[in-house]
mmCIF file with all atom_site columns, C-alpha atoms in Angstrom:
data_model
loop_
_atom_site.group_PDB
_atom_site.id
_atom_site.type_symbol
_atom_site.label_atom_id
_atom_site.label_alt_id
_atom_site.label_comp_id
_atom_site.label_asym_id
_atom_site.label_entity_id
_atom_site.label_seq_id
_atom_site.pdbx_PDB_ins_code
_atom_site.Cartn_x
_atom_site.Cartn_y
_atom_site.Cartn_z
_atom_site.occupancy
_atom_site.B_iso_or_equiv
_atom_site.pdbx_formal_charge
_atom_site.auth_seq_id
_atom_site.auth_comp_id
_atom_site.auth_asym_id
_atom_site.auth_atom_id
_atom_site.pdbx_PDB_model_num
ATOM 1   C CA . LEU U 1 1   ? 13.048  3.942   -5.374  1.00 64.00 ? 13  LEU U CA 1
ATOM 2   C CA . ALA U 1 2   ? 11.874  7.032   -6.031  1.00 69.00 ? 14  ALA U CA 1
ATOM 3   C CA . LYS U 1 3   ? 10.905  9.561   -3.653  1.00 86.00 ? 15  LYS U CA 1
ATOM 4   C CA . THR U 1 4   ? 7.704   11.390  -3.264  1.00 92.00 ? 16  THR U CA 1
ATOM 5   C CA . THR U 1 5   ? 7.235   14.264  -1.651  1.00 94.00 ? 17  THR U CA 1
ATOM 6   C CA . GLN U 1 6   ? 3.148   15.327  -0.861  1.00 96.00 ? 18  GLN U CA 1
ATOM 7   C CA . PRO U 1 7   ? 1.816   17.478  1.403   1.00 97.00 ? 19  PRO U CA 1
ATOM 8   C CA . ILE U 1 8   ? 0.842   16.690  5.117   1.00 96.00 ? 20  ILE U CA 1
ATOM 9   C CA . SER U 1 9   ? -2.807  17.421  5.456   1.00 97.00 ? 21  SER U CA 1
ATOM 10  C CA . MET U 1 10  ? -5.709  19.365  2.314   1.00 97.00 ? 22  MET U CA 1
ATOM 11  C CA . ASP U 1 11  ? -8.670  20.708  3.771   1.00 97.00 ? 23  ASP U CA 1
ATOM 12  C CA . SER U 1 12  ? -11.550 20.751  1.689   1.00 97.00 ? 24  SER U CA 1
ATOM 13  C CA . TYR U 1 13  ? -15.527 21.504  1.385   1.00 97.00 ? 25  TYR U CA 1
ATOM 14  C CA . GLU U 1 14  ? -18.419 18.864  -0.045  1.00 97.00 ? 26  GLU U CA 1
ATOM 15  C CA . GLY U 1 15  ? -18.628 19.587  -3.827  1.00 97.00 ? 27  GLY U CA 1
ATOM 16  C CA . GLN U 1 16  ? -15.566 20.857  -4.493  1.00 97.00 ? 28  GLN U CA 1
ATOM 17  C CA . GLU U 1 17  ? -12.787 19.673  -6.523  1.00 97.00 ? 29  GLU U CA 1
ATOM 18  C CA . VAL U 1 18  ? -9.470  18.594  -4.798  1.00 98.00 ? 30  VAL U CA 1
ATOM 19  C CA . ASN U 1 19  ? -6.005  18.350  -6.235  1.00 98.00 ? 31  ASN U CA 1
ATOM 20  C CA . ILE U 1 20  ? -3.298  16.419  -4.882  1.00 98.00 ? 32  ILE U CA 1
ATOM 21  C CA . THR U 1 21  ? 0.374   17.021  -6.307  1.00 97.00 ? 33  THR U CA 1
ATOM 22  C CA . CYS U 1 22  ? 3.185   14.603  -5.696  1.00 96.00 ? 34  CYS U CA 1
ATOM 23  C CA . SER U 1 23  ? 6.696   14.986  -6.295  1.00 96.00 ? 35  SER U CA 1
ATOM 24  C CA . HIS U 1 24  ? 9.284   12.719  -7.576  1.00 94.00 ? 36  HIS U CA 1
ATOM 25  C CA . ASN U 1 25  ? 11.784  14.040  -9.098  1.00 93.00 ? 37  ASN U CA 1
ATOM 26  C CA . ASN U 1 26  ? 13.776  10.842  -9.402  1.00 90.00 ? 38  ASN U CA 1
ATOM 27  C CA . ILE U 1 27  ? 11.361  9.092   -11.208 1.00 91.00 ? 39  ILE U CA 1
ATOM 28  C CA . ALA U 1 28  ? 13.130  6.040   -13.230 1.00 88.00 ? 40  ALA U CA 1
ATOM 29  C CA . THR U 1 29  ? 12.530  5.377   -16.958 1.00 89.00 ? 41  THR U CA 1
ATOM 30  C CA . ASN U 1 30  ? 10.315  2.226   -16.133 1.00 84.00 ? 42  ASN U CA 1
ATOM 31  C CA . ASP U 1 31  ? 8.464   3.555   -13.023 1.00 88.00 ? 43  ASP U CA 1
ATOM 32  C CA . TYR U 1 32  ? 4.624   3.752   -13.031 1.00 89.00 ? 44  TYR U CA 1
ATOM 33  C CA . ILE U 1 33  ? 2.742   6.544   -10.862 1.00 92.00 ? 45  ILE U CA 1
ATOM 34  C CA . THR U 1 34  ? -0.230  4.932   -8.854  1.00 92.00 ? 46  THR U CA 1
ATOM 35  C CA . TRP U 1 35  ? -2.419  6.357   -5.983  1.00 95.00 ? 47  TRP U CA 1
ATOM 36  C CA . TYR U 1 36  ? -3.926  4.878   -2.694  1.00 95.00 ? 48  TYR U CA 1
ATOM 37  C CA . GLN U 1 37  ? -6.412  6.185   -0.628  1.00 97.00 ? 49  GLN U CA 1
ATOM 38  C CA . GLN U 1 38  ? -6.618  4.777   3.025   1.00 97.00 ? 50  GLN U CA 1
ATOM 39  C CA . PHE U 1 39  ? -9.359  4.846   5.211   1.00 97.00 ? 51  PHE U CA 1
ATOM 40  C CA . PRO U 1 40  ? -8.799  4.313   9.084   1.00 94.00 ? 52  PRO U CA 1
ATOM 41  C CA . SER U 1 41  ? -8.067  0.913   9.915   1.00 93.00 ? 53  SER U CA 1
ATOM 42  C CA . GLN U 1 42  ? -8.337  -0.915  5.965   1.00 95.00 ? 54  GLN U CA 1
ATOM 43  C CA . GLY U 1 43  ? -5.992  -1.451  3.594   1.00 96.00 ? 55  GLY U CA 1
ATOM 44  C CA . PRO U 1 44  ? -5.216  0.680   1.082   1.00 95.00 ? 56  PRO U CA 1
ATOM 45  C CA . ARG U 1 45  ? -7.164  1.068   -2.144  1.00 94.00 ? 57  ARG U CA 1
ATOM 46  C CA . PHE U 1 46  ? -6.171  1.351   -5.526  1.00 92.00 ? 58  PHE U CA 1
ATOM 47  C CA . ILE U 1 47  ? -7.484  4.905   -6.714  1.00 95.00 ? 59  ILE U CA 1
ATOM 48  C CA . ILE U 1 48  ? -5.418  5.181   -9.926  1.00 94.00 ? 60  ILE U CA 1
ATOM 49  C CA . GLN U 1 49  ? -2.282  4.907   -11.931 1.00 92.00 ? 61  GLN U CA 1
ATOM 50  C CA . GLY U 1 50  ? -0.638  6.206   -15.277 1.00 93.00 ? 62  GLY U CA 1
ATOM 51  C CA . TYR U 1 51  ? 3.193   6.795   -16.472 1.00 94.00 ? 63  TYR U CA 1
ATOM 52  C CA . LYS U 1 52  ? 2.233   9.831   -18.983 1.00 92.00 ? 64  LYS U CA 1
ATOM 53  C CA . THR U 1 53  ? -0.146  12.831  -19.714 1.00 92.00 ? 65  THR U CA 1
ATOM 54  C CA . LYS U 1 54  ? -3.552  12.174  -18.670 1.00 96.00 ? 66  LYS U CA 1
ATOM 55  C CA . VAL U 1 55  ? -5.860  9.294   -17.404 1.00 96.00 ? 67  VAL U CA 1
ATOM 56  C CA . THR U 1 56  ? -9.422  9.424   -15.886 1.00 97.00 ? 68  THR U CA 1
ATOM 57  C CA . ASN U 1 57  ? -10.994 6.799   -14.510 1.00 96.00 ? 69  ASN U CA 1
ATOM 58  C CA . GLU U 1 58  ? -14.551 6.700   -12.690 1.00 94.00 ? 70  GLU U CA 1
ATOM 59  C CA . VAL U 1 59  ? -13.845 8.374   -9.540  1.00 95.00 ? 71  VAL U CA 1
ATOM 60  C CA . ALA U 1 60  ? -10.883 10.444  -10.281 1.00 97.00 ? 72  ALA U CA 1
ATOM 61  C CA . SER U 1 61  ? -8.136  12.022  -13.171 1.00 98.00 ? 73  SER U CA 1
ATOM 62  C CA . LEU U 1 62  ? -4.092  11.620  -12.917 1.00 98.00 ? 74  LEU U CA 1
ATOM 63  C CA . PHE U 1 63  ? -2.256  14.262  -14.866 1.00 98.00 ? 75  PHE U CA 1
ATOM 64  C CA . ILE U 1 64  ? 1.443   13.898  -15.322 1.00 97.00 ? 76  ILE U CA 1
ATOM 65  C CA . PRO U 1 65  ? 3.528   16.791  -16.710 1.00 97.00 ? 77  PRO U CA 1
ATOM 66  C CA . ALA U 1 66  ? 6.257   15.759  -19.694 1.00 96.00 ? 78  ALA U CA 1
ATOM 67  C CA . ASP U 1 67  ? 9.180   15.532  -17.251 1.00 96.00 ? 79  ASP U CA 1
ATOM 68  C CA . ARG U 1 68  ? 7.225   12.990  -14.900 1.00 96.00 ? 80  ARG U CA 1
ATOM 69  C CA . LYS U 1 69  ? 8.527   14.426  -12.355 1.00 96.00 ? 81  LYS U CA 1
ATOM 70  C CA . SER U 1 70  ? 5.280   15.260  -10.603 1.00 96.00 ? 82  SER U CA 1
ATOM 71  C CA . SER U 1 71  ? 1.728   13.796  -10.583 1.00 97.00 ? 83  SER U CA 1
ATOM 72  C CA . THR U 1 72  ? -1.739  15.699  -9.817  1.00 98.00 ? 84  THR U CA 1
ATOM 73  C CA . LEU U 1 73  ? -4.588  13.883  -8.283  1.00 98.00 ? 85  LEU U CA 1
ATOM 74  C CA . SER U 1 74  ? -7.960  14.810  -9.371  1.00 98.00 ? 86  SER U CA 1
ATOM 75  C CA . LEU U 1 75  ? -10.700 14.042  -7.508  1.00 98.00 ? 87  LEU U CA 1
ATOM 76  C CA . PRO U 1 76  ? -14.037 15.927  -8.587  1.00 95.00 ? 88  PRO U CA 1
ATOM 77  C CA . ARG U 1 77  ? -16.860 17.309  -6.313  1.00 94.00 ? 89  ARG U CA 1
ATOM 78  C CA . VAL U 1 78  ? -15.611 15.529  -3.327  1.00 97.00 ? 90  VAL U CA 1
ATOM 79  C CA . SER U 1 79  ? -17.937 14.794  -0.373  1.00 97.00 ? 91  SER U CA 1
ATOM 80  C CA . LEU U 1 80  ? -17.655 13.474  3.248   1.00 97.00 ? 92  LEU U CA 1
ATOM 81  C CA . SER U 1 81  ? -16.823 10.273  2.470   1.00 97.00 ? 93  SER U CA 1
ATOM 82  C CA . ASP U 1 82  ? -13.563 10.874  0.964   1.00 97.00 ? 94  ASP U CA 1
ATOM 83  C CA . THR U 1 83  ? -12.206 12.250  3.848   1.00 98.00 ? 95  THR U CA 1
ATOM 84  C CA . ALA U 1 84  ? -8.890  9.860   3.744   1.00 98.00 ? 96  ALA U CA 1
ATOM 85  C CA . VAL U 1 85  ? -5.576  9.506   3.483   1.00 98.00 ? 97  VAL U CA 1
ATOM 86  C CA . TYR U 1 86  ? -3.596  9.780   0.051   1.00 98.00 ? 98  TYR U CA 1
ATOM 87  C CA . TYR U 1 87  ? -1.024  8.062   -0.846  1.00 96.00 ? 99  TYR U CA 1
ATOM 88  C CA . CYS U 1 88  ? 1.357   9.313   -4.479  1.00 95.00 ? 100 CYS U CA 1
ATOM 89  C CA . LEU U 1 89  ? 3.913   5.703   -4.921  1.00 93.00 ? 101 LEU U CA 1
ATOM 90  C CA . VAL U 1 90  ? 6.005   5.060   -7.926  1.00 90.00 ? 102 VAL U CA 1
ATOM 91  C CA . GLY U 1 91  ? 7.359   2.090   -8.871  1.00 83.00 ? 103 GLY U CA 1
ATOM 92  C CA . GLY U 1 92  ? 7.664   -0.456  -11.370 1.00 68.00 ? 104 GLY U CA 1
ATOM 93  C CA . ILE U 1 93  ? 7.561   -4.673  -11.949 1.00 58.00 ? 105 ILE U CA 1
ATOM 94  C CA . TYR U 1 94  ? 11.707  -4.123  -13.068 1.00 57.00 ? 106 TYR U CA 1
ATOM 95  C CA . ASN U 1 95  ? 12.679  -1.889  -10.160 1.00 58.00 ? 107 ASN U CA 1
ATOM 96  C CA . GLN U 1 96  ? 12.984  -4.605  -7.333  1.00 63.00 ? 108 GLN U CA 1
ATOM 97  C CA . GLY U 1 97  ? 10.607  -6.265  -8.526  1.00 69.00 ? 109 GLY U CA 1
ATOM 98  C CA . GLY U 1 98  ? 7.403   -3.611  -8.022  1.00 74.00 ? 110 GLY U CA 1
ATOM 99  C CA . LYS U 1 99  ? 8.015   -3.003  -4.138  1.00 81.00 ? 111 LYS U CA 1
ATOM 100 C CA . LEU U 1 100 ? 6.371   0.623   -3.611  1.00 83.00 ? 112 LEU U CA 1
ATOM 101 C CA . ILE U 1 101 ? 7.295   2.032   -0.327  1.00 83.00 ? 113 ILE U CA 1
ATOM 102 C CA . PHE U 1 102 ? 5.047   4.837   1.371   1.00 88.00 ? 114 PHE U CA 1
ATOM 103 C CA . GLY U 1 103 ? 6.167   8.373   1.240   1.00 87.00 ? 115 GLY U CA 1
ATOM 104 C CA . GLN U 1 104 ? 3.493   10.477  4.582   1.00 90.00 ? 116 GLN U CA 1
ATOM 105 C CA . GLY U 1 105 ? 0.657   10.900  2.397   1.00 95.00 ? 117 GLY U CA 1
ATOM 106 C CA . THR U 1 106 ? -1.699  13.766  2.038   1.00 97.00 ? 118 THR U CA 1
ATOM 107 C CA . GLU U 1 107 ? -4.737  14.158  4.886   1.00 97.00 ? 119 GLU U CA 1
ATOM 108 C CA . LEU U 1 108 ? -7.778  14.769  3.186   1.00 98.00 ? 120 LEU U CA 1
ATOM 109 C CA . SER U 1 109 ? -10.706 16.504  5.272   1.00 98.00 ? 121 SER U CA 1
ATOM 110 C CA . VAL U 1 110 ? -13.692 17.026  3.495   1.00 98.00 ? 122 VAL U CA 1
ATOM 111 C CA . LYS U 1 111 ? -16.277 19.759  5.720   1.00 97.00 ? 123 LYS U CA 1
ATOM 112 C CA . PRO U 1 112 ? -19.671 20.025  4.708   1.00 95.00 ? 124 PRO U CA 1
ATOM 113 C CA . GLY J 2 1   ? -10.679 -4.553  -9.245  1.00 66.00 ? 21  GLY J CA 1
ATOM 114 C CA . ALA J 2 2   ? -9.251  -7.501  -7.815  1.00 86.00 ? 22  ALA J CA 1
ATOM 115 C CA . VAL J 2 3   ? -9.586  -8.902  -4.826  1.00 93.00 ? 23  VAL J CA 1
ATOM 116 C CA . VAL J 2 4   ? -6.901  -9.704  -1.665  1.00 96.00 ? 24  VAL J CA 1
ATOM 117 C CA . SER J 2 5   ? -7.932  -11.042 1.655   1.00 97.00 ? 25  SER J CA 1
ATOM 118 C CA . GLN J 2 6   ? -6.559  -11.719 4.783   1.00 98.00 ? 26  GLN J CA 1
ATOM 119 C CA . HIS J 2 7   ? -7.260  -14.021 7.699   1.00 97.00 ? 27  HIS J CA 1
ATOM 120 C CA . PRO J 2 8   ? -7.585  -13.447 10.378  1.00 98.00 ? 28  PRO J CA 1
ATOM 121 C CA . SER J 2 9   ? -8.914  -9.681  10.991  1.00 97.00 ? 29  SER J CA 1
ATOM 122 C CA . ARG J 2 10  ? -8.196  -9.594  14.501  1.00 97.00 ? 30  ARG J CA 1
ATOM 123 C CA . VAL J 2 11  ? -5.978  -11.572 16.676  1.00 97.00 ? 31  VAL J CA 1
ATOM 124 C CA . ILE J 2 12  ? -5.327  -11.252 20.402  1.00 97.00 ? 32  ILE J CA 1
ATOM 125 C CA . CYS J 2 13  ? -2.328  -13.401 21.520  1.00 96.00 ? 33  CYS J CA 1
ATOM 126 C CA . LYS J 2 14  ? -0.152  -13.939 25.075  1.00 97.00 ? 34  LYS J CA 1
ATOM 127 C CA . SER J 2 15  ? 3.605   -13.001 24.575  1.00 97.00 ? 35  SER J CA 1
ATOM 128 C CA . GLY J 2 16  ? 5.614   -15.154 23.165  1.00 97.00 ? 36  GLY J CA 1
ATOM 129 C CA . THR J 2 17  ? 3.506   -17.246 21.256  1.00 97.00 ? 37  THR J CA 1
ATOM 130 C CA . SER J 2 18  ? 3.452   -17.246 17.216  1.00 97.00 ? 38  SER J CA 1
ATOM 131 C CA . VAL J 2 19  ? 0.959   -15.798 15.000  1.00 97.00 ? 39  VAL J CA 1
ATOM 132 C CA . LYS J 2 20  ? 0.231   -16.516 11.527  1.00 98.00 ? 40  LYS J CA 1
ATOM 133 C CA . ILE J 2 21  ? -1.291  -14.362 9.158   1.00 98.00 ? 41  ILE J CA 1
ATOM 134 C CA . GLU J 2 22  ? -2.943  -15.367 5.649   1.00 97.00 ? 42  GLU J CA 1
ATOM 135 C CA . CYS J 2 23  ? -2.728  -13.454 2.479   1.00 97.00 ? 43  CYS J CA 1
ATOM 136 C CA . ARG J 2 24  ? -4.626  -14.605 -0.735  1.00 96.00 ? 44  ARG J CA 1
ATOM 137 C CA . SER J 2 25  ? -5.418  -13.411 -3.854  1.00 95.00 ? 45  SER J CA 1
ATOM 138 C CA . LEU J 2 26  ? -8.892  -14.324 -4.478  1.00 95.00 ? 46  LEU J CA 1
ATOM 139 C CA . ASP J 2 27  ? -9.295  -13.502 -8.400  1.00 92.00 ? 47  ASP J CA 1
ATOM 140 C CA . PHE J 2 28  ? -5.669  -13.201 -9.621  1.00 92.00 ? 48  PHE J CA 1
ATOM 141 C CA . GLN J 2 29  ? -2.747  -14.879 -9.559  1.00 92.00 ? 49  GLN J CA 1
ATOM 142 C CA . ALA J 2 30  ? 1.109   -12.835 -8.195  1.00 91.00 ? 50  ALA J CA 1
ATOM 143 C CA . THR J 2 31  ? 3.817   -14.060 -8.010  1.00 88.00 ? 51  THR J CA 1
ATOM 144 C CA . THR J 2 32  ? 4.865   -11.214 -5.476  1.00 91.00 ? 52  THR J CA 1
ATOM 145 C CA . MET J 2 33  ? 3.504   -10.239 -2.555  1.00 94.00 ? 53  MET J CA 1
ATOM 146 C CA . PHE J 2 34  ? 4.568   -7.842  0.145   1.00 94.00 ? 54  PHE J CA 1
ATOM 147 C CA . TRP J 2 35  ? 3.789   -7.340  3.491   1.00 97.00 ? 55  TRP J CA 1
ATOM 148 C CA . TYR J 2 36  ? 3.952   -3.906  5.607   1.00 96.00 ? 56  TYR J CA 1
ATOM 149 C CA . ARG J 2 37  ? 2.991   -2.776  9.315   1.00 96.00 ? 57  ARG J CA 1
ATOM 150 C CA . GLN J 2 38  ? 1.500   -0.004  9.976   1.00 97.00 ? 58  GLN J CA 1
ATOM 151 C CA . PHE J 2 39  ? 1.310   2.219   13.780  1.00 95.00 ? 59  PHE J CA 1
ATOM 152 C CA . PRO J 2 40  ? -1.027  4.168   14.455  1.00 92.00 ? 60  PRO J CA 1
ATOM 153 C CA . LYS J 2 41  ? -1.371  7.682   12.479  1.00 90.00 ? 61  LYS J CA 1
ATOM 154 C CA . GLN J 2 42  ? 1.702   6.374   10.657  1.00 93.00 ? 62  GLN J CA 1
ATOM 155 C CA . SER J 2 43  ? 2.215   5.221   7.362   1.00 94.00 ? 63  SER J CA 1
ATOM 156 C CA . LEU J 2 44  ? 2.874   1.968   6.093   1.00 94.00 ? 64  LEU J CA 1
ATOM 157 C CA . MET J 2 45  ? 6.141   0.030   6.301   1.00 95.00 ? 65  MET J CA 1
ATOM 158 C CA . LEU J 2 46  ? 7.553   -2.687  3.886   1.00 94.00 ? 66  LEU J CA 1
ATOM 159 C CA . MET J 2 47  ? 8.428   -5.050  5.449   1.00 96.00 ? 67  MET J CA 1
ATOM 160 C CA . ALA J 2 48  ? 9.306   -7.897  2.954   1.00 95.00 ? 68  ALA J CA 1
ATOM 161 C CA . THR J 2 49  ? 9.225   -8.842  -0.425  1.00 92.00 ? 69  THR J CA 1
ATOM 162 C CA . SER J 2 50  ? 7.833   -12.720 -1.017  1.00 91.00 ? 70  SER J CA 1
ATOM 163 C CA . ASN J 2 51  ? 8.462   -14.834 -4.409  1.00 89.00 ? 71  ASN J CA 1
ATOM 164 C CA . GLU J 2 52  ? 6.237   -17.482 -4.737  1.00 88.00 ? 72  GLU J CA 1
ATOM 165 C CA . GLY J 2 53  ? 8.720   -20.689 -4.220  1.00 85.00 ? 73  GLY J CA 1
ATOM 166 C CA . SER J 2 54  ? 11.654  -18.538 -3.386  1.00 87.00 ? 74  SER J CA 1
ATOM 167 C CA . LYS J 2 55  ? 12.715  -17.143 -0.238  1.00 89.00 ? 75  LYS J CA 1
ATOM 168 C CA . ALA J 2 56  ? 11.442  -13.750 0.600   1.00 92.00 ? 76  ALA J CA 1
ATOM 169 C CA . THR J 2 57  ? 13.229  -10.108 0.732   1.00 93.00 ? 77  THR J CA 1
ATOM 170 C CA . TYR J 2 58  ? 13.420  -8.716  4.070   1.00 95.00 ? 78  TYR J CA 1
ATOM 171 C CA . GLU J 2 59  ? 13.448  -5.041  4.531   1.00 94.00 ? 79  GLU J CA 1
ATOM 172 C CA . GLN J 2 60  ? 16.794  -3.175  6.147   1.00 94.00 ? 80  GLN J CA 1
ATOM 173 C CA . GLY J 2 61  ? 15.805  -3.868  10.179  1.00 94.00 ? 81  GLY J CA 1
ATOM 174 C CA . VAL J 2 62  ? 13.125  -6.567  9.346   1.00 95.00 ? 82  VAL J CA 1
ATOM 175 C CA . GLU J 2 63  ? 13.852  -9.916  11.202  1.00 94.00 ? 83  GLU J CA 1
ATOM 176 C CA . LYS J 2 64  ? 13.163  -12.289 9.483   1.00 93.00 ? 84  LYS J CA 1
ATOM 177 C CA . ASP J 2 65  ? 13.825  -15.142 12.124  1.00 95.00 ? 85  ASP J CA 1
ATOM 178 C CA . LYS J 2 66  ? 11.176  -13.162 13.935  1.00 96.00 ? 86  LYS J CA 1
ATOM 179 C CA . PHE J 2 67  ? 8.781   -12.595 10.334  1.00 97.00 ? 87  PHE J CA 1
ATOM 180 C CA . LEU J 2 68  ? 8.749   -15.772 8.786   1.00 96.00 ? 88  LEU J CA 1
ATOM 181 C CA . ILE J 2 69  ? 7.169   -15.143 5.500   1.00 95.00 ? 89  ILE J CA 1
ATOM 182 C CA . ASN J 2 70  ? 6.413   -18.412 2.868   1.00 92.00 ? 90  ASN J CA 1
ATOM 183 C CA . HIS J 2 71  ? 4.835   -17.716 -0.496  1.00 91.00 ? 91  HIS J CA 1
ATOM 184 C CA . ALA J 2 72  ? 3.900   -21.509 -1.340  1.00 84.00 ? 92  ALA J CA 1
ATOM 185 C CA . SER J 2 73  ? 1.651   -20.962 -4.352  1.00 91.00 ? 93  SER J CA 1
ATOM 186 C CA . LEU J 2 74  ? 0.239   -18.252 -6.579  1.00 91.00 ? 94  LEU J CA 1
ATOM 187 C CA . THR J 2 75  ? -2.794  -16.823 -4.651  1.00 94.00 ? 95  THR J CA 1
ATOM 188 C CA . LEU J 2 76  ? -1.283  -17.728 -0.940  1.00 95.00 ? 96  LEU J CA 1
ATOM 189 C CA . SER J 2 77  ? 1.535   -16.045 1.194   1.00 95.00 ? 97  SER J CA 1
ATOM 190 C CA . THR J 2 78  ? 1.527   -16.338 4.759   1.00 96.00 ? 98  THR J CA 1
ATOM 191 C CA . LEU J 2 79  ? 3.404   -14.455 7.760   1.00 97.00 ? 99  LEU J CA 1
ATOM 192 C CA . THR J 2 80  ? 4.138   -15.731 11.045  1.00 97.00 ? 100 THR J CA 1
ATOM 193 C CA . VAL J 2 81  ? 5.577   -13.812 13.883  1.00 98.00 ? 101 VAL J CA 1
ATOM 194 C CA . THR J 2 82  ? 7.354   -15.967 16.147  1.00 97.00 ? 102 THR J CA 1
ATOM 195 C CA . SER J 2 83  ? 7.734   -15.533 19.580  1.00 96.00 ? 103 SER J CA 1
ATOM 196 C CA . ALA J 2 84  ? 5.393   -12.227 19.978  1.00 96.00 ? 104 ALA J CA 1
ATOM 197 C CA . HIS J 2 85  ? 6.026   -9.480  22.070  1.00 96.00 ? 105 HIS J CA 1
ATOM 198 C CA . PRO J 2 86  ? 3.393   -6.016  22.842  1.00 96.00 ? 106 PRO J CA 1
ATOM 199 C CA . GLU J 2 87  ? 5.709   -3.999  20.871  1.00 96.00 ? 107 GLU J CA 1
ATOM 200 C CA . ASP J 2 88  ? 4.670   -6.364  17.799  1.00 97.00 ? 108 ASP J CA 1
ATOM 201 C CA . SER J 2 89  ? 1.058   -5.125  18.409  1.00 97.00 ? 109 SER J CA 1
ATOM 202 C CA . SER J 2 90  ? 0.295   -3.215  15.003  1.00 97.00 ? 110 SER J CA 1
ATOM 203 C CA . PHE J 2 91  ? -1.825  -3.656  11.806  1.00 97.00 ? 111 PHE J CA 1
ATOM 204 C CA . TYR J 2 92  ? 0.006   -5.636  9.393   1.00 98.00 ? 112 TYR J CA 1
ATOM 205 C CA . ILE J 2 93  ? -1.204  -5.421  5.766   1.00 98.00 ? 113 ILE J CA 1
ATOM 206 C CA . CYS J 2 94  ? -0.184  -7.666  2.844   1.00 97.00 ? 114 CYS J CA 1
ATOM 207 C CA . SER J 2 95  ? -0.086  -6.540  -0.700  1.00 95.00 ? 115 SER J CA 1
ATOM 208 C CA . ALA J 2 96  ? -0.251  -8.478  -4.101  1.00 94.00 ? 116 ALA J CA 1
ATOM 209 C CA . ARG J 2 97  ? 0.807   -7.768  -7.682  1.00 90.00 ? 117 ARG J CA 1
ATOM 210 C CA . VAL J 2 98  ? -0.712  -9.179  -10.277 1.00 87.00 ? 118 VAL J CA 1
ATOM 211 C CA . THR J 2 99  ? 1.675   -11.128 -12.252 1.00 85.00 ? 119 THR J CA 1
ATOM 212 C CA . GLY J 2 100 ? 2.788   -9.535  -15.371 1.00 81.00 ? 120 GLY J CA 1
ATOM 213 C CA . THR J 2 101 ? 1.395   -6.235  -14.870 1.00 80.00 ? 121 THR J CA 1
ATOM 214 C CA . TYR J 2 102 ? 2.238   -2.849  -12.631 1.00 75.00 ? 122 TYR J CA 1
ATOM 215 C CA . GLU J 2 103 ? -1.110  -3.201  -10.743 1.00 82.00 ? 123 GLU J CA 1
ATOM 216 C CA . GLN J 2 104 ? -0.793  -3.905  -6.644  1.00 87.00 ? 124 GLN J CA 1
ATOM 217 C CA . TYR J 2 105 ? -3.597  -4.575  -4.537  1.00 92.00 ? 125 TYR J CA 1
ATOM 218 C CA . PHE J 2 106 ? -3.897  -4.748  -0.682  1.00 95.00 ? 126 PHE J CA 1
ATOM 219 C CA . GLY J 2 107 ? -5.793  -6.819  1.573   1.00 97.00 ? 127 GLY J CA 1
ATOM 220 C CA . PRO J 2 108 ? -7.898  -4.949  3.937   1.00 97.00 ? 128 PRO J CA 1
ATOM 221 C CA . GLY J 2 109 ? -5.166  -5.989  7.047   1.00 97.00 ? 129 GLY J CA 1
ATOM 222 C CA . THR J 2 110 ? -4.936  -7.773  10.431  1.00 98.00 ? 130 THR J CA 1
ATOM 223 C CA . ARG J 2 111 ? -5.310  -6.109  13.713  1.00 97.00 ? 131 ARG J CA 1
ATOM 224 C CA . LEU J 2 112 ? -2.622  -7.941  16.089  1.00 98.00 ? 132 LEU J CA 1
ATOM 225 C CA . THR J 2 113 ? -2.944  -7.496  19.834  1.00 97.00 ? 133 THR J CA 1
ATOM 226 C CA . VAL J 2 114 ? -0.146  -8.723  21.832  1.00 97.00 ? 134 VAL J CA 1
ATOM 227 C CA . THR J 2 115 ? -0.859  -9.015  25.766  1.00 96.00 ? 135 THR J CA 1
#
């Protein structure tokens, strides 16, 4: 399974755009990239998933370059409630049944 | 998005007893479910992959006789912690993969405390 590397922590202020980049150099052809958000004592919450180029939904955008060796989660205009740990995961159905191995994640702290 | 539930949300048990945790996919079918545990300030650690109608696949270092997993239907997987010890105290989280897709959703977690 592809290993992922993210910054351990990031700080931001309310209203700013936050970009969190994840490296996954040995991503496989069938792998998708998925980002989750986790608050303390809660299960991870699905944010966004993509395979290549750009994906956007109501809460975030995901940018994936052509070589797919990295990806960037973009959170527009963050608020205090976006303070959480963000995980980037790589995997797919055909790769060991779709199991996901969590890395250390990025602890985002949003300040007023 | 799809909803995954866990029951109970919190449980306290005495050392030496067994505890069962349920994981249900409420509005979709999940051929495959996963069990994780998470210690304070740490990331999630995958324990096992649970496949409907077959034996679970355990990650290296996870005792299959201690953590019994049953996936009897397309919407329910259970994790039983047998002969629990204080070091088994942790936050247990399940996830369910929507059959035929790459989408995977997580339950809210179960806080197990062994006294």
